[in-house]
């Protein structure tokens, strides 16, 4: 079975940092794009950051660029999201996600369309107080 196990959410004050982790199992890590979506209260789910293992590219939503950093640990089949300089508007449930495809620029194509995601992890709540 494919599983994405996410962890690392919590509550911080604005300007603080959190690190999200996602451990993947049940599929070949290198054949996927993997990353994070988030869903704020009353809003739709949108892509935040992603690594495309096929062409080694990364994607960041404009709202998080320069503050968030995505990374992977191949040995652990893990993807991490380091979130710095957090803002109140970063408050959301964050979901680890994976797409099985070998396509260039896949992350940017998928980010606006959560229906294209093949695998979802459980959400982890991030709350930033101002």
Short mmCIF file of C-alpha atoms in Angstrom, two decimals:
data_model
loop_
_atom_site.label_atom_id
_atom_site.label_comp_id
_atom_site.label_asym_id
_atom_site.label_seq_id
_atom_site.Cartn_x
_atom_site.Cartn_y
_atom_site.Cartn_z
CA UNK A 1 0.00 0.00 0.00
CA UNK A 2 1.11 3.52 -0.77
CA UNK A 3 1.43 5.66 2.32
CA UNK A 4 2.50 9.23 2.96
CA UNK A 5 3.00 9.88 6.65
CA UNK A 6 3.16 13.57 7.44
CA UNK A 7 4.22 15.19 10.69
CA UNK A 8 5.66 18.37 12.14
CA UNK A 9 2.77 20.81 12.28
CA UNK A 10 2.09 22.97 15.29
CA UNK A 11 1.43 26.46 16.57
CA UNK A 12 3.96 29.27 16.35
CA UNK A 13 4.01 33.02 16.47
CA UNK A 14 4.51 35.07 13.36
CA UNK A 15 8.16 35.10 12.35
CA UNK A 16 8.74 31.63 13.72
CA UNK A 17 9.70 28.41 11.98
CA UNK A 18 8.39 24.90 11.57
CA UNK A 19 9.63 21.86 9.68
CA UNK A 20 7.19 19.43 8.12
CA UNK A 21 8.22 15.85 7.34
CA UNK A 22 6.65 13.29 5.06
CA UNK A 23 7.78 9.67 4.88
CA UNK A 24 6.72 7.82 1.73
CA UNK A 25 6.32 4.08 1.39
CA UNK A 26 4.90 1.64 -1.11
CA UNK A 27 6.15 3.31 -4.28
CA UNK A 28 9.37 4.19 -6.07
CA UNK A 29 10.35 7.62 -4.88
CA UNK A 30 12.23 8.53 -8.02
CA UNK A 31 9.22 8.04 -10.31
CA UNK A 32 7.20 10.80 -8.68
CA UNK A 33 6.87 14.44 -7.99
CA UNK A 34 6.33 14.91 -4.27
CA UNK A 35 5.55 17.91 -2.18
CA UNK A 36 3.01 19.84 -0.15
CA UNK A 37 -0.41 21.36 -0.61
CA UNK A 38 -2.24 23.44 1.94
CA UNK A 39 -5.83 24.30 2.66
CA UNK A 40 -6.73 27.36 4.67
CA UNK A 41 -10.13 27.68 6.38
CA UNK A 42 -12.82 28.34 3.80
CA UNK A 43 -10.44 28.02 0.86
CA UNK A 44 -9.45 25.39 -1.65
CA UNK A 45 -6.38 23.19 -1.55
CA UNK A 46 -3.39 24.65 -3.38
CA UNK A 47 0.16 23.58 -4.08
CA UNK A 48 2.83 25.12 -1.86
CA UNK A 49 6.06 23.42 -2.84
CA UNK A 50 7.15 20.36 -4.79
CA UNK A 51 10.18 18.45 -6.03
CA UNK A 52 9.98 16.72 -9.39
CA UNK A 53 12.27 13.71 -9.14
CA UNK A 54 12.17 13.27 -12.95
CA UNK A 55 13.89 16.53 -13.87
CA UNK A 56 15.19 17.54 -10.44
CA UNK A 57 13.24 20.80 -10.46
CA UNK A 58 11.54 22.45 -7.52
CA UNK A 59 8.43 24.58 -7.31
CA UNK A 60 7.36 27.18 -4.80
CA UNK A 61 4.14 29.13 -4.70
CA UNK A 62 4.81 32.85 -5.01
CA UNK A 63 3.46 33.42 -1.50
CA UNK A 64 6.14 31.23 0.10
CA UNK A 65 9.13 31.75 -2.18
CA UNK A 66 12.17 32.80 -0.19
CA UNK A 67 10.68 31.61 3.09
CA UNK A 68 10.04 27.91 2.54
CA UNK A 69 12.58 25.29 1.43
CA UNK A 70 11.77 21.78 0.24
CA UNK A 71 14.28 18.95 0.45
CA UNK A 72 14.43 15.18 0.27
CA UNK A 73 16.31 12.35 1.92
CA UNK A 74 16.49 9.54 -0.58
CA UNK A 75 17.64 6.98 1.94
CA UNK A 76 14.55 7.59 4.05
CA UNK A 77 12.09 8.21 1.20
CA UNK A 78 11.35 11.46 2.96
CA UNK A 79 10.48 14.97 1.90
CA UNK A 80 10.76 17.95 4.20
CA UNK A 81 9.39 21.47 4.15
CA UNK A 82 11.34 24.00 6.19
CA UNK A 83 9.08 26.97 6.82
CA UNK A 84 10.72 30.17 8.06
CA UNK A 85 9.40 33.66 8.67
CA UNK A 86 5.93 32.26 9.07
CA UNK A 87 2.97 34.58 8.64
CA UNK A 88 -0.60 34.39 9.87
CA UNK A 89 -1.69 33.73 6.29
CA UNK A 90 0.35 30.52 6.30
CA UNK A 91 -2.19 29.06 8.73
CA UNK A 92 -3.66 25.98 7.06
CA UNK A 93 -3.77 22.24 7.04
CA UNK A 94 -0.74 21.02 5.11
CA UNK A 95 -0.93 17.83 3.07
CA UNK A 96 1.90 15.75 1.70
CA UNK A 97 1.16 14.72 -1.88
CA UNK A 98 2.68 12.66 -4.67
CA UNK A 99 2.07 12.42 -8.39
CA UNK A 100 3.22 9.42 -10.40
CA UNK A 101 4.50 10.77 -13.68
CA UNK A 102 7.73 11.38 -15.54
CA UNK A 103 6.99 14.80 -16.94
CA UNK A 104 9.04 17.96 -17.10
CA UNK A 105 7.74 20.89 -15.11
CA UNK A 106 5.22 18.59 -13.44
CA UNK A 107 5.08 20.44 -10.14
CA UNK A 108 3.98 23.73 -11.65
CA UNK A 109 1.33 21.93 -13.69
CA UNK A 110 -0.13 20.14 -10.70
CA UNK A 111 0.03 22.92 -8.10
CA UNK A 112 -3.29 24.57 -9.08
CA UNK A 113 -5.08 21.25 -9.55
CA UNK A 114 -5.20 19.00 -6.49
CA UNK A 115 -7.42 16.58 -8.44
CA UNK A 116 -4.29 15.55 -10.36
CA UNK A 117 -2.60 14.24 -7.21
CA UNK A 118 -2.41 10.46 -7.00
CA UNK A 119 -1.51 10.02 -3.36
CA UNK A 120 -2.30 12.10 -0.28
CA UNK A 121 -0.98 11.96 3.23
CA UNK A 122 -3.04 12.93 6.22
CA UNK A 123 -3.06 16.63 6.95
CA UNK A 124 -1.01 18.34 9.59
CA UNK A 125 -2.22 21.62 11.10
CA UNK A 126 -0.01 24.69 11.01
CA UNK A 127 -1.27 27.67 13.01
CA UNK A 128 0.57 30.98 12.99
CA UNK A 129 -0.57 33.65 15.41
CA UNK A 130 0.11 37.30 14.76
#
